[in-house]
Structure formats: structure tokens, C-alpha cells
Short mmCIF file of C-alpha atoms (C1' of nucleotides) in Angstrom, two decimals:
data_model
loop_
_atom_site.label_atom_id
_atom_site.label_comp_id
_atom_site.label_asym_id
_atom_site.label_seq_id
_atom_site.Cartn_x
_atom_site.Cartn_y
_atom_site.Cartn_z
CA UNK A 15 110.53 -14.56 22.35
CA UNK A 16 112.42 -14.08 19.28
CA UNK A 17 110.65 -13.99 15.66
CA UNK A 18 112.12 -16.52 13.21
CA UNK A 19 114.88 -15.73 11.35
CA UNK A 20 114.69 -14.95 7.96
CA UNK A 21 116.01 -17.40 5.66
CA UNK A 22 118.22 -16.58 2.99
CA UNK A 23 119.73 -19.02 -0.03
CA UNK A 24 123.30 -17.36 -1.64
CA UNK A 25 123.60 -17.91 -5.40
CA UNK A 26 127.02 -17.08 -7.21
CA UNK A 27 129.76 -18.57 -9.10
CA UNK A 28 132.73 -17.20 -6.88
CA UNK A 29 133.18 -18.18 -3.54
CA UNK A 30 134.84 -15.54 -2.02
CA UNK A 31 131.58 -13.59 -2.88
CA UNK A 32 129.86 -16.47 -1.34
CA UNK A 33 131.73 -16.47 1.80
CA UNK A 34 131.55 -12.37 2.13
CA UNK A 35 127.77 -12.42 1.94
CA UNK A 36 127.80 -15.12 4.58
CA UNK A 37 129.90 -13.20 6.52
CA UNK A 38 128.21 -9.93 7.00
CA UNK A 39 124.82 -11.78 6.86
CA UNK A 40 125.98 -13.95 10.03
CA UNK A 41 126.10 -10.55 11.83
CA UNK A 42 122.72 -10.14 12.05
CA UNK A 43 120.37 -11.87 14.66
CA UNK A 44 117.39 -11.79 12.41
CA UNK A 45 119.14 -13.58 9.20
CA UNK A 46 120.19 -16.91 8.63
CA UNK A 47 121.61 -18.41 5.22
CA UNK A 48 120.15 -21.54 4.75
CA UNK A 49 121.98 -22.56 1.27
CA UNK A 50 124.50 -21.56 -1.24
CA UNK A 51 124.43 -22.53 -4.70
CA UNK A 52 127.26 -21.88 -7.18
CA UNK A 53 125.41 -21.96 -10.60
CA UNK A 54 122.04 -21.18 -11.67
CA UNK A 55 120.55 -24.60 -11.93
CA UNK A 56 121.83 -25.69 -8.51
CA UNK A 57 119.72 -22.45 -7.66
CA UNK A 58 116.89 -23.12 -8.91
CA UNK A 59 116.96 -27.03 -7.03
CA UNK A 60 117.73 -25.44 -3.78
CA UNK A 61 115.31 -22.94 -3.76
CA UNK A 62 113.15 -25.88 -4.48
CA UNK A 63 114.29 -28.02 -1.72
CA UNK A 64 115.01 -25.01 0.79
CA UNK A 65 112.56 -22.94 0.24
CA UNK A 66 114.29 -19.66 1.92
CA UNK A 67 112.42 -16.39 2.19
CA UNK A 68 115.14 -14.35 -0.01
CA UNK A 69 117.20 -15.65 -2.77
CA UNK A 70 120.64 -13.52 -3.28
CA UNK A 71 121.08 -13.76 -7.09
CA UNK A 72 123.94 -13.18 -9.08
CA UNK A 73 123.44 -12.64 -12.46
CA UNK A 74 126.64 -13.62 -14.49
CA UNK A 75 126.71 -17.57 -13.80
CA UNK A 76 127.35 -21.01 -15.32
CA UNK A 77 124.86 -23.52 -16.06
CA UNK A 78 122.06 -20.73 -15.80
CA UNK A 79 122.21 -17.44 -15.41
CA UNK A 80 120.39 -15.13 -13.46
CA UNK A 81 117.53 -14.02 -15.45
CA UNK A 82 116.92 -17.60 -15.96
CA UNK A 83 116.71 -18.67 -12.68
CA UNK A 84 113.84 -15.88 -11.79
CA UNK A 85 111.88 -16.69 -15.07
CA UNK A 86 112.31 -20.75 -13.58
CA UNK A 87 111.42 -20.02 -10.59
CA UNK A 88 108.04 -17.68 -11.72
CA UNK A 89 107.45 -21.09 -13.66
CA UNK A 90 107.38 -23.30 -10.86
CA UNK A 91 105.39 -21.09 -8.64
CA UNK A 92 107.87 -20.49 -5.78
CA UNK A 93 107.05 -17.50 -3.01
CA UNK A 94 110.93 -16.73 -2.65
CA UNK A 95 111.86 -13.35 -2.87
CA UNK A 96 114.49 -12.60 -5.65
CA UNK A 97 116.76 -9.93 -4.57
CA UNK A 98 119.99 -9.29 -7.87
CA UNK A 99 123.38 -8.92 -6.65
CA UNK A 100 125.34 -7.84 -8.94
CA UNK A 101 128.50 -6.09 -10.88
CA UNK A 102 126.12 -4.99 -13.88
CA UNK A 103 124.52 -1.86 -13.74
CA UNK A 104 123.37 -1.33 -17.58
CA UNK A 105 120.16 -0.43 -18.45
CA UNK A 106 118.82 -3.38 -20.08
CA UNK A 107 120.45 -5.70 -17.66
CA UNK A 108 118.30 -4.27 -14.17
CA UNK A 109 114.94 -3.66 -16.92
CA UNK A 110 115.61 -7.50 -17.47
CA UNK A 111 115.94 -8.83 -13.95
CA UNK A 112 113.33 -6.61 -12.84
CA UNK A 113 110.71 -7.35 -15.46
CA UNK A 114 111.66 -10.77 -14.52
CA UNK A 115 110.54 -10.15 -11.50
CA UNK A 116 113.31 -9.53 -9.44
CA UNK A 117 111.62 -7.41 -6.01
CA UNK A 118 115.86 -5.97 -5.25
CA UNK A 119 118.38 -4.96 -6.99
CA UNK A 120 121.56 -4.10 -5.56
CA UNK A 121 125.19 -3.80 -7.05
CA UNK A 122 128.57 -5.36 -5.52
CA UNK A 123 130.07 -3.17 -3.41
CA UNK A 124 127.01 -1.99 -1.70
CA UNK A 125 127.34 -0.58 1.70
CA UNK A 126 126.46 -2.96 4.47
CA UNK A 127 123.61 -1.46 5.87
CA UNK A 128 121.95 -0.99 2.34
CA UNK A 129 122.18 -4.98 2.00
CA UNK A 130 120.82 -5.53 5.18
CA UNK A 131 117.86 -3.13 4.32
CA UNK A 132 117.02 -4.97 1.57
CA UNK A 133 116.63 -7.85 2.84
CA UNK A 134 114.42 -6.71 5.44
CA UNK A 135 112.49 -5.19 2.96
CA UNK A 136 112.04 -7.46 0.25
CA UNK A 137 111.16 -10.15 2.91
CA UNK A 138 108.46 -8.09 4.10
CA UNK A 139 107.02 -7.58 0.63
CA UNK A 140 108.89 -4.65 -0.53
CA UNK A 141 110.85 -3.69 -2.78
CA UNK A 142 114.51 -2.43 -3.06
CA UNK A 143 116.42 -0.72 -5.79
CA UNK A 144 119.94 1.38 -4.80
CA UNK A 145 119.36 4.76 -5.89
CA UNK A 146 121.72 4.42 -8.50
CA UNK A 147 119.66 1.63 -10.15
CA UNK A 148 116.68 3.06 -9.61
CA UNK A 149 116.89 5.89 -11.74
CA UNK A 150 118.36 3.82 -14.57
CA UNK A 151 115.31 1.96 -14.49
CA UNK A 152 112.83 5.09 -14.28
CA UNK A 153 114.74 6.46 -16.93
CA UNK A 154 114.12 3.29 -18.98
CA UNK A 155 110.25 2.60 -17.95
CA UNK A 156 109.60 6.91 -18.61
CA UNK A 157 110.85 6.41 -21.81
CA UNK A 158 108.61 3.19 -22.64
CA UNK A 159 106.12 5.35 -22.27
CA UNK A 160 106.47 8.24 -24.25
CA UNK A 161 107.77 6.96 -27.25
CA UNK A 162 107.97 10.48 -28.26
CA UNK A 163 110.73 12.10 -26.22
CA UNK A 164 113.85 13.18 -28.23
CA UNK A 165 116.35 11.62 -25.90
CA UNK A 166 114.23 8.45 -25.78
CA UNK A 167 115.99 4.84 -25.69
CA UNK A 168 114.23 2.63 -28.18
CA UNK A 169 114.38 -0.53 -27.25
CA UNK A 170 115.09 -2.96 -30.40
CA UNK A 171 112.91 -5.43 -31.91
CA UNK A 172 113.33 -9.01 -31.69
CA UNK A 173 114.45 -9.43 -34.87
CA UNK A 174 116.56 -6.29 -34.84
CA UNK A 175 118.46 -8.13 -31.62
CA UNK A 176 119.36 -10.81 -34.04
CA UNK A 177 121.26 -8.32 -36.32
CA UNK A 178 122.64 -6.99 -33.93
CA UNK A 179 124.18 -10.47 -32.59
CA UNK A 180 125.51 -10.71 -36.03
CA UNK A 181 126.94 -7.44 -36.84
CA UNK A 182 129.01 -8.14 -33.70
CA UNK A 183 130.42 -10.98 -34.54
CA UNK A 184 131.68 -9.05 -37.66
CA UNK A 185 129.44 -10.31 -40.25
CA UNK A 186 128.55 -8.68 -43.32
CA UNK A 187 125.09 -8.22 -44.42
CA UNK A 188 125.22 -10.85 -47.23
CA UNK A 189 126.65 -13.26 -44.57
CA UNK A 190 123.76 -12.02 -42.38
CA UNK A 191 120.99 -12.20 -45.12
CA UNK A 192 122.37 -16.25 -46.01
CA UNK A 193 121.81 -17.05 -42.03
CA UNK A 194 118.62 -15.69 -41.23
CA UNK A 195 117.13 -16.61 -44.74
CA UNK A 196 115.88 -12.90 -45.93
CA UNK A 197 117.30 -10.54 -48.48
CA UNK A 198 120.48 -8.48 -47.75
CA UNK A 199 118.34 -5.58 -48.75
CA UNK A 200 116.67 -6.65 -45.77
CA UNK A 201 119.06 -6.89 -44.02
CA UNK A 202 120.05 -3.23 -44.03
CA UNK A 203 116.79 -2.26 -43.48
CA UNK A 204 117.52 -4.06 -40.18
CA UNK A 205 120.49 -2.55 -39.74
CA UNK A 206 120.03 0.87 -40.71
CA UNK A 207 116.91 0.57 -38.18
CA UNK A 208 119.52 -0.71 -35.32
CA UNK A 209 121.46 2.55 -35.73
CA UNK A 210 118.80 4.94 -35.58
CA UNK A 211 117.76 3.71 -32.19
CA UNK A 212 121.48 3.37 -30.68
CA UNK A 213 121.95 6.23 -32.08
CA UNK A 214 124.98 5.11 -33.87
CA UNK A 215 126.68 6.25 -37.08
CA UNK A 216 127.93 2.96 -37.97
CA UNK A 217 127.77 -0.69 -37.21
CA UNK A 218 130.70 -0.45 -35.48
CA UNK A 219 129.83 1.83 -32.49
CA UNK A 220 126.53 0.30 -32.92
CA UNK A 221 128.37 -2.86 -31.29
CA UNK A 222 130.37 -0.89 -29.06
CA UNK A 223 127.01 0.87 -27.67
CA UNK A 224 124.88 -2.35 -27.45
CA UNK A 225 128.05 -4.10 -25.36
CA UNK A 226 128.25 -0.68 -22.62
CA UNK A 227 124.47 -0.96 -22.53
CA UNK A 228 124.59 -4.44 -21.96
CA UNK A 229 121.96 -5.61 -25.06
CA UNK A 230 125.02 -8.32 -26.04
CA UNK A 231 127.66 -10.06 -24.56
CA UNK A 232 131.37 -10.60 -25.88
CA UNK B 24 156.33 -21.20 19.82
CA UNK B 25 154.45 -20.20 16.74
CA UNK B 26 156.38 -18.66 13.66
CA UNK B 27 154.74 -14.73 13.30
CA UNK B 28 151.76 -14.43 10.84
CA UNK B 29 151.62 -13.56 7.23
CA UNK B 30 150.20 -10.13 7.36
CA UNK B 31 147.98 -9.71 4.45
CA UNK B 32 146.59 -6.22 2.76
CA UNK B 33 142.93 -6.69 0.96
CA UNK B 34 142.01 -4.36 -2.21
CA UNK B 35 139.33 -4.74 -3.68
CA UNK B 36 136.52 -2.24 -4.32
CA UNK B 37 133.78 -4.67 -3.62
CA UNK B 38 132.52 -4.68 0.40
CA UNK B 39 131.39 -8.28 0.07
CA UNK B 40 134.52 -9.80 -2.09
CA UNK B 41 136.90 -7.98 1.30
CA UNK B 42 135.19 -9.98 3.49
CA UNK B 43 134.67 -12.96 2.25
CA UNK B 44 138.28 -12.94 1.89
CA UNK B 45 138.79 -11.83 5.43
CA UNK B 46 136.31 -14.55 6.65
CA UNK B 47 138.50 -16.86 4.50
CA UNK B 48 141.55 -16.29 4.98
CA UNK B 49 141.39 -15.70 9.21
CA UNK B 50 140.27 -19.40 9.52
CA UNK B 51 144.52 -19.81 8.93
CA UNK B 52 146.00 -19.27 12.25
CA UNK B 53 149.00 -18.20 10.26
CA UNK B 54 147.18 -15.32 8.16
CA UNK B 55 146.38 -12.20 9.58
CA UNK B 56 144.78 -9.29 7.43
CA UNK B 57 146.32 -6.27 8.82
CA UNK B 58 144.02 -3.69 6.19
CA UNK B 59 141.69 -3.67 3.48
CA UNK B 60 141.23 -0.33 0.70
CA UNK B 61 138.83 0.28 -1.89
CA UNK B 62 140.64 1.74 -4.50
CA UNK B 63 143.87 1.51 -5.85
CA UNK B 64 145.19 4.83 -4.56
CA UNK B 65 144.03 3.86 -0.83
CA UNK B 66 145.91 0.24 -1.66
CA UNK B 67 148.90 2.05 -2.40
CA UNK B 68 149.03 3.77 0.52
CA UNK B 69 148.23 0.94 2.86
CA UNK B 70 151.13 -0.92 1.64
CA UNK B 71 153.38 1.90 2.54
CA UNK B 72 151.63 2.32 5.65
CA UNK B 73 151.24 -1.05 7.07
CA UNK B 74 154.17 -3.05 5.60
CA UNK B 75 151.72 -6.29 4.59
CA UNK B 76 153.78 -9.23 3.41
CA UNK B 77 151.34 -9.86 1.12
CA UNK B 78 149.12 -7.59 -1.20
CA UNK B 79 145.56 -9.39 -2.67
CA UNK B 80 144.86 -7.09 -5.13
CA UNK B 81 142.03 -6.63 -7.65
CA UNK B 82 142.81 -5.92 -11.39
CA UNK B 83 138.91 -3.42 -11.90
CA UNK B 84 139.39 -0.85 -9.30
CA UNK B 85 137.91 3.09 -9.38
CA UNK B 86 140.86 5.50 -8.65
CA UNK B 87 143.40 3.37 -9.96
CA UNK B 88 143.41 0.07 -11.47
CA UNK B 89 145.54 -2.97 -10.24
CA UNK B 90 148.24 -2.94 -12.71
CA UNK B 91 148.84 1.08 -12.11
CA UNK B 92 149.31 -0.33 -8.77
CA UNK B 93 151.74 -2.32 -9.18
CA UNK B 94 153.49 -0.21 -11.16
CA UNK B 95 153.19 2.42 -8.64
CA UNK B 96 154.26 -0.24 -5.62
CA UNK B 97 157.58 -0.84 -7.67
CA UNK B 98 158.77 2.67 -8.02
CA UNK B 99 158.23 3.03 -4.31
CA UNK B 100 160.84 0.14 -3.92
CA UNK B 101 157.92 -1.78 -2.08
CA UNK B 102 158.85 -5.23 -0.65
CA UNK B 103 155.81 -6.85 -0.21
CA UNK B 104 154.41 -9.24 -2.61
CA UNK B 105 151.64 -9.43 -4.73
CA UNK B 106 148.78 -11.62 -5.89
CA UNK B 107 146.07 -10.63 -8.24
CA UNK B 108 142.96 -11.70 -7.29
CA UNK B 109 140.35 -10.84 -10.31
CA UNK B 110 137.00 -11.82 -12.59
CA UNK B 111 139.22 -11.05 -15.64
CA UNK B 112 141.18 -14.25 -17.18
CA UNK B 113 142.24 -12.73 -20.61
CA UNK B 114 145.63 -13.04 -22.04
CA UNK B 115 146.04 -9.62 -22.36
CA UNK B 116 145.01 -8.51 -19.02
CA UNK B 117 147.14 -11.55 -17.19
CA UNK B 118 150.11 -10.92 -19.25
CA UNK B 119 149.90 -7.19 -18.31
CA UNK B 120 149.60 -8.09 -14.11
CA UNK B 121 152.43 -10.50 -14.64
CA UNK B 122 154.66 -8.14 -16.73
CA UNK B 123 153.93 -5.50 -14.12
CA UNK B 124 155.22 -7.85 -11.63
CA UNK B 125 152.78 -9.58 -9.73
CA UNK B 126 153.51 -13.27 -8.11
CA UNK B 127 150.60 -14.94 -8.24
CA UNK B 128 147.01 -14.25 -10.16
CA UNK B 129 144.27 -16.42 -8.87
CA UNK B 130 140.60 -16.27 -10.38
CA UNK B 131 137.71 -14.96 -8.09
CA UNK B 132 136.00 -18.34 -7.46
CA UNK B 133 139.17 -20.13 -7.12
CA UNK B 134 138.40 -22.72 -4.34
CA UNK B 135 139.77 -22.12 -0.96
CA UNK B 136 142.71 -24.16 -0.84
CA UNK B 137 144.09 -22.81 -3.81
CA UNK B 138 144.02 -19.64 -2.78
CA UNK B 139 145.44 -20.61 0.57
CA UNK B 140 148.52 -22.44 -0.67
CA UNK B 141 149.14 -19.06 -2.93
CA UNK B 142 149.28 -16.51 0.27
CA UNK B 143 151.99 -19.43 1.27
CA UNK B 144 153.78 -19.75 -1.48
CA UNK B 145 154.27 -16.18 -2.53
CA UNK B 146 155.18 -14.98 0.64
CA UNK B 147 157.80 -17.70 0.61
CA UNK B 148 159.07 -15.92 -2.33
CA UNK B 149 157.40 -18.43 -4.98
CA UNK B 150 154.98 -17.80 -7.95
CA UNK B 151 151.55 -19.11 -8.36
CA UNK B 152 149.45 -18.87 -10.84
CA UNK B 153 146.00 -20.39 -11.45
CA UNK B 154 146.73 -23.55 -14.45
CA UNK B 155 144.32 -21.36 -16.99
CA UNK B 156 145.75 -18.93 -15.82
CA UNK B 157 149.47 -20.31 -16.36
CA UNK B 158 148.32 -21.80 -19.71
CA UNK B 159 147.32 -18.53 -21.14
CA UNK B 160 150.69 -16.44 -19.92
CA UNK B 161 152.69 -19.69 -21.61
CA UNK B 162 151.02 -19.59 -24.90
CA UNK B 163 151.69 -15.78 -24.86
CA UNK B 164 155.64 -16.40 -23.84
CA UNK B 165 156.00 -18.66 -26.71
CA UNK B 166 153.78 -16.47 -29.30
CA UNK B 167 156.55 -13.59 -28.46
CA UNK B 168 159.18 -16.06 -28.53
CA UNK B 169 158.37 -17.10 -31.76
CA UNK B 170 157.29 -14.23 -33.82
CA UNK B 171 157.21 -17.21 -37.22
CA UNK B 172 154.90 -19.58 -35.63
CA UNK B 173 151.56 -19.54 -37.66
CA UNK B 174 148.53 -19.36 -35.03
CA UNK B 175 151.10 -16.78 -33.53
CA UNK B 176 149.15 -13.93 -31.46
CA UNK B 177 150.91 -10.57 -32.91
CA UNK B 178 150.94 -8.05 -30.15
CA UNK B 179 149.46 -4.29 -31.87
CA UNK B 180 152.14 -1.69 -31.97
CA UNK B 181 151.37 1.36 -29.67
CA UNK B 182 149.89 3.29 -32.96
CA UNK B 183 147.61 0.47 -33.68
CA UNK B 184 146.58 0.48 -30.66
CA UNK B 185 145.45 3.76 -30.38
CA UNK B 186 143.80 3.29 -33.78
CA UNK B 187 142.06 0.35 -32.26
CA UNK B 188 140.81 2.39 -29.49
CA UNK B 189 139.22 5.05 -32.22
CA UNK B 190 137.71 2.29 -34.19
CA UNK B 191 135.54 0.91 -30.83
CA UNK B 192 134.23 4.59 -30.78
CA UNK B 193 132.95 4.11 -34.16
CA UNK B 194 134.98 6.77 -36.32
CA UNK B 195 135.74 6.56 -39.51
CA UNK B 196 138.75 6.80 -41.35
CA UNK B 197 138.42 10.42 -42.26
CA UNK B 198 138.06 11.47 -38.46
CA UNK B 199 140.34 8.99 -36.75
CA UNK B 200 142.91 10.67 -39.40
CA UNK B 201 141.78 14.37 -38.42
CA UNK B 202 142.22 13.60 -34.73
CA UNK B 203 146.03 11.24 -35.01
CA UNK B 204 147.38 14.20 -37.31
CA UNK B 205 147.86 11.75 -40.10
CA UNK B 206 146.63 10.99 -43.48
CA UNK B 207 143.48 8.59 -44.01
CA UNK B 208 145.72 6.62 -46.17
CA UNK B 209 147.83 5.76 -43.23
CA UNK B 210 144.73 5.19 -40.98
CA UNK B 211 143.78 2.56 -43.81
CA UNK B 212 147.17 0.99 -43.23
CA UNK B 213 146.96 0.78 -39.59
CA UNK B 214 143.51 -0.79 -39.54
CA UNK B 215 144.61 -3.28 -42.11
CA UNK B 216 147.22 -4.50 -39.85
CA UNK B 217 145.03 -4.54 -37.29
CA UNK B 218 142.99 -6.51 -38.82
CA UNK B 219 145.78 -9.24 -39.87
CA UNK B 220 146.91 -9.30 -36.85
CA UNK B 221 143.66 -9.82 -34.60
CA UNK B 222 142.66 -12.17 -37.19
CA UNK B 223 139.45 -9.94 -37.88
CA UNK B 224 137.52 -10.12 -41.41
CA UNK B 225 137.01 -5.87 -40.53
CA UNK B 226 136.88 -3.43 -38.47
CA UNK B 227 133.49 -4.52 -36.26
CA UNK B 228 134.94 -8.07 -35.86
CA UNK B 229 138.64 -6.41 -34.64
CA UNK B 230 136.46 -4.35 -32.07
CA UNK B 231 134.79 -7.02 -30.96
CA UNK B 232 137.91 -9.76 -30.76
CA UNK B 233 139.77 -6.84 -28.89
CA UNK B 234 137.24 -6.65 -25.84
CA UNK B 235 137.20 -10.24 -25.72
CA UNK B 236 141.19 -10.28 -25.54
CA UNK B 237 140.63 -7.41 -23.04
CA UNK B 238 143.16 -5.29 -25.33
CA UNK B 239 140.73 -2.64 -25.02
CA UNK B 240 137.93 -1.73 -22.18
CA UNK B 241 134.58 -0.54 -23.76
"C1'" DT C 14 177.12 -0.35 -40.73
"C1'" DC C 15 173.23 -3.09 -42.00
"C1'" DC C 16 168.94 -4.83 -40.98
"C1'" DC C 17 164.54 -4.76 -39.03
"C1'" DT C 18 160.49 -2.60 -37.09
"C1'" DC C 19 157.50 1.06 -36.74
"C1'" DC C 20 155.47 4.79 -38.71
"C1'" DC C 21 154.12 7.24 -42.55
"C1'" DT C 22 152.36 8.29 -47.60
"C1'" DG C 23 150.70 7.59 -52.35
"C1'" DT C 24 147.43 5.67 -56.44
"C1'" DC C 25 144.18 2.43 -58.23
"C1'" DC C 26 140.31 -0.29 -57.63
"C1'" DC C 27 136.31 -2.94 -56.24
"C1'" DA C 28 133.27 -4.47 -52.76
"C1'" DA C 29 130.62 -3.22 -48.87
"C1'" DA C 30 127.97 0.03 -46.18
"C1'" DG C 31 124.52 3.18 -45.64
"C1'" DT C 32 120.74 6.58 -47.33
"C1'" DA C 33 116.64 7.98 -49.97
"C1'" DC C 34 112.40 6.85 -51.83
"C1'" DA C 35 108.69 3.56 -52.50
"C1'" DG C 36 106.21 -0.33 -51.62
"C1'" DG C 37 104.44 -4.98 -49.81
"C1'" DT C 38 102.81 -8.44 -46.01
"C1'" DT C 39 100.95 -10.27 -41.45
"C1'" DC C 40 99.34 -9.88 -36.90
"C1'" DC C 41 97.63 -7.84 -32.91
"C1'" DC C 42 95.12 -4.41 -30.29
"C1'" DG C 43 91.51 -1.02 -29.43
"C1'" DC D 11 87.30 -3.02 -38.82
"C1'" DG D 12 90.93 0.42 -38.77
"C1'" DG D 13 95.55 1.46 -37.55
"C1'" DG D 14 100.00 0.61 -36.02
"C1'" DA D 15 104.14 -2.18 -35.60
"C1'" DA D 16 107.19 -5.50 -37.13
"C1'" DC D 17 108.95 -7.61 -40.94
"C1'" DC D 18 110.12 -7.93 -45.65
"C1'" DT D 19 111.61 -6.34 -50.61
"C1'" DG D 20 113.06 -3.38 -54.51
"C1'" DT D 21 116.01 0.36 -57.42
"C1'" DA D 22 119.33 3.79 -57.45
"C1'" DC D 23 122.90 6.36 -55.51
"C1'" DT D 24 127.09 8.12 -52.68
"C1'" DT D 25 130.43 7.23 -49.36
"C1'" DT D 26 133.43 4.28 -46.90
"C1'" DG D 27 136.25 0.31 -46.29
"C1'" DG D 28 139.85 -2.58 -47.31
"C1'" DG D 29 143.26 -4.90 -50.53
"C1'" DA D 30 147.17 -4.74 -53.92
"C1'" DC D 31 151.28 -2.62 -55.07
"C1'" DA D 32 155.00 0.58 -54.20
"C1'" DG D 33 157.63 3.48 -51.61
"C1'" DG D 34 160.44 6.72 -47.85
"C1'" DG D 35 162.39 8.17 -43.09
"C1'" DA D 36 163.75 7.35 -38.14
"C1'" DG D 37 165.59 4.52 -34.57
"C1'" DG D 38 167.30 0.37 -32.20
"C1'" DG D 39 170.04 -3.81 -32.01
"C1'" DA D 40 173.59 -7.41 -34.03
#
DNA sequence: TCCCTCCCTGTCCCAAAGTACAGGTTCCCG
DNA sequence: CGGGAACCTGTACTTTGGGACAGGGAGGGA
């Protein structure tokens, strides 16, 4: 007798990605794609109503995106395994999905076997991160915890995130210090703080850093 | 007796976007993907190789991206035709494809149909472009057209450009001067005209309006 | 040829950015 | 309760950024 198949809901915006995944998926005996979903909210109902064993997640979506849709899902108490599937492979985007709780990770363009694996894996209660990924996000969690390295990444307080938002949307610090209510003396403070840890010279790279790494969005 | 197939050439450097395509587009009995590449270099020499009719072709490639392709394709004296098939739906980066000489430029996550009827209608010899898509390239037409117009789009002047591309690295002034061989009074000028032109309040708002126009690529 | 665009340079000037130094609060964790 | 982290504020200072105004040379198209 063969063992059940392990089911698997699709979630991302484009079809053709949609339709590839389903594709190479079909191939194998053991898999069977129960759902798709082309948003993040329509994810987060048919995970609901499915209730597959693995969720393929893409992060970048309408409606909701990926992040989200784990942090909903931890919420409701669902068992599905949350495996990312993805272009991004900044830092703070895998910390994100994984602290999320995200059990895979793996980037567009992955070899077929290595998304088969995965699957496998994460269904059985493991956990999957290409190599790549992986050592972005040792790199990250190493440097969490010795906040004393030289080469460390800082990661930015909440408030210094809201700068930042700011300074790329080419605000000056007056403009800054009249929308979040607090001195423009402050403000630098803020800013000056922001550079130190991106390790920038200016606000300007500062943006330009905190887009490569992924910390904003354009 | 049926009329011979379209034969269609995939690039794209994503494993899952090639064959979701494939596992599209062979549901048409009168499709038939004769080769797929991963790169732009390996789509190049496909299209020599295997003669497709029609070329899908994706803009973000490693090796070579899609435009360079195109470019390259044309020097060859290459018949077939192509459609760009992308994630990318900025002005800059359309008008570029389209200048280059691409037929059609569909969206990734265009629906099935549409990208049907444009394997059809391009390799008839027609154009097709996505209606954002088409909107965009028209408002950018008329902008050029009418260099008087007020909300007019000014296109940067190769100089400015490369100016532009110093001021996402976060220089200054002073070095962006050192490394163009000019005075720091003329980088002053350039950046000011940047800034009218991109409609930017300074040079962190201009960095930032210039990703999101896709005129540069952090 | 004349005009227009691009590229380049200059001086003056003020506002903005960023640093240095010094200090205050609250809140949470061990 | 002590200590650290995040947040906030202040004065004083130097450097950088960007605008206003004015100009010159090279090259392409009507």
C-alpha cells in the first residue's frame, strides 16, 4: 500500500509561478497540491479550509504579504508547515520569515531536487534552508549574539525604522521632527544613530543600504 | 492537415517560472517550446541555434540581462520575435525593452489567455503589450513628444545619469567630482537638474524616485 | 549659419546635515 | 534594586547641500 500523499497549498501572485510549481510537484508520486491561492488573504482562508501539510509561500503579494500570512496563521493555531519561496534573499527579509516561523526557505530558481527535499523535510518536521540562505541567517543570528564583534550588523530600533522610512522618502529632519511629534534635535540623534549601524556616511547611502538589505521597500 | 507549430524559446533564470510556462503554453496544440536557457548569454545562443519563432524572454537575468539581449539578437540579424515576459512594470525599464525592440511585454501573473493571444499575435508579426503596460510606454511617447507639457517626465542626460548613479552610493559632491574629473561646482549643477527633473526636494528623495522609476538598479 | 542642448565653470549665500559633548526620562530584565 | 537600552533634549560648531545669477565651448539639426 501506498502512504498518503502529502498535501501541499501554492501561494503567489503570478501564475506562471503557480503553474511551474504545480508542474514539477505533479511529478512526484508522494505530493499532491491541494490549493492555490493568489494573494495572502486568500492564503490564509485556504489553509483554513484545506488544511494541507506544506504551505508554498511567496513573500511579495497583494492583499497580504508573506510575513503576514505566517504571523496569521501562528494566530489561528494551524499545524501547516510554512515553507518561503522566494526572489528575496536579504538578510532581514529570511531573519523575518524565519522568526516568523517559517520551517523552509528556499529562493526561485532552486534546483528541482532541492524543492522536492524540502518538502519532504519540512513535512516530516524538519527544517530546510538553501545553503545560500542559511549562512545569511547564521551570519545574522551570530551577530545577535555578540553584540560586540566589529563587523557586527546592528539591527535598528523601532523607532530608528521610522526614520529611516522617512529619510527615504526624502524628508528633512524638521519635516521628520513635525510628523513624529519630537524635536529635530531628536531627530538627528535618530539619524546620526541610523548611520552608525548601516554603516553609512550619509542619509543617502543610508537609504540605498537599508533598500539592498531589504529593511524598506521603494 | 494542421498548420506547423509556433516554436517557442523560454529564458528565464527561474526553474519554476520555465515550467510553468512550458506547462502553460503546451496545453496549445499549436505551441511547441523547442528550448529553454537560464541566462541571457545561453538565450542568445539558443536563438541562433534553434531558430524559435518566438523568444519569451525575462528582463532580470545573471550573465546578461534581457535588454542586452535584445540588443545582442539584433546585431545578429535574428528573425525571431520577441516578448518580454517580466516582474518589472516601470516606465523606464518598459520603454528600454520596447526601444530595444521587443514586440510584446506581458507582466509575470498575466492570466493565461493573455499571454496566449500574445505568442499569436507576435508571431503573426503584431505587437502586444499588457494595457499598464501600453499606458505607461504612451505617457512616455507623448512626454518626449512634448518636451513643454508641464507634468512632462524629462529623461536625465547620460552625465546626469552617471551622477545619479554616484549619488545612490552615497558620495558627496567633493568625491563624485574627484572621480568624473570635474569640478564640485559642476557636480552641484548636475544634481540640481537632477533634482528638477525627477521632481525630487534633494538628493535622498532623487535616489529614491530613481529606483522606483527603475532608472537605476540598487 | 544660427539655434539649441549638453557639458562645464565661477561666486555668493543661506539652510540643512552631521558631529561633539552633556544631559534627561522610562521601562524592562536579572 | 541596579543597570542597560531606547528614547528624548540641549548648545555649539563645521561641513555639505542646493539655489540664484552669470557665463563659455562643442556639436548636431533646421
Amino acid at each position: 500500500m501506498t502512504p498518503p500523499p502529502i498535501h501541499i497549498l501554492l501561494a503567489d501572485d503570478h501564475l506562471v509561478v503557480r503553474a511551474g510549481l504545480l508542474a514539477l510537484l505533479s511529478t512526484q508520486a508522494d505530493f499532491e497540491v491541494v490549493g492555490e491561492a493568489a494573494n495572502g488573504r486568500e492564503a490564509v482562508e485556504k489553509v483554513l479550509d484545506l488544511q494541507p501539510d506544506v504551505l508554498l509561500l511567496d513573500l511579495e503579494m497583494p492583499e497580504m504579504d508573506g510575513v503576514e500570512v505566517i504571523q496569521a496563521l501562528k494566530e489561528e493555531g494551524v499545524a501547516a508547515r510554512v515553507i518561503v519561496f522566494t526572489v528575496f534573499d536579504t538578510d532581514e527579509r529570511v531573519l523575518a520569515a524565519v522568526q516568523a516561523g517559517a520551517q523552509g526557505y528556499l529562493l526561485k530558481g532552486a534546483p528541482r531536487d532541492e524543492l522536492f527535499r524540502a518538502v519532504r523535510v519540512v513535512y516530516e518536521g524538519g527544517s530546510l534552508l538553501q545553503p545560500i540562505v542559511a549562512s545569511k541567517l547564521m551570519r545574522q543570528m551570530q551577530e545577535q549574539a555578540n553584540p560586540d564583534r566589529s563587523d557586527m550588523v546592528e539591527t535598528l530600533s523601532t523607532r530608528e525604522q521610522e526614520v529611516l522610512g522617512k529619510l527615504a522618502l526624502g524628508l528633512q529632519n524638521k519635516e521628520i521632527a513635525a510628523q513624529l511629534q519630537i524635536t529635530e534635535r531628536t531627530v538627528k540623534f535618530h539619524v546620526s544613530s541610523i548611520l552608525a549601524k548601516l554603516g553609512a556616511g550619509n542619509r543617502t547611502e543610508a537609504v540605498t543600504i537599508a533598500a539592498q538589505r531589504g529593511i524598506i521597500d521603494l
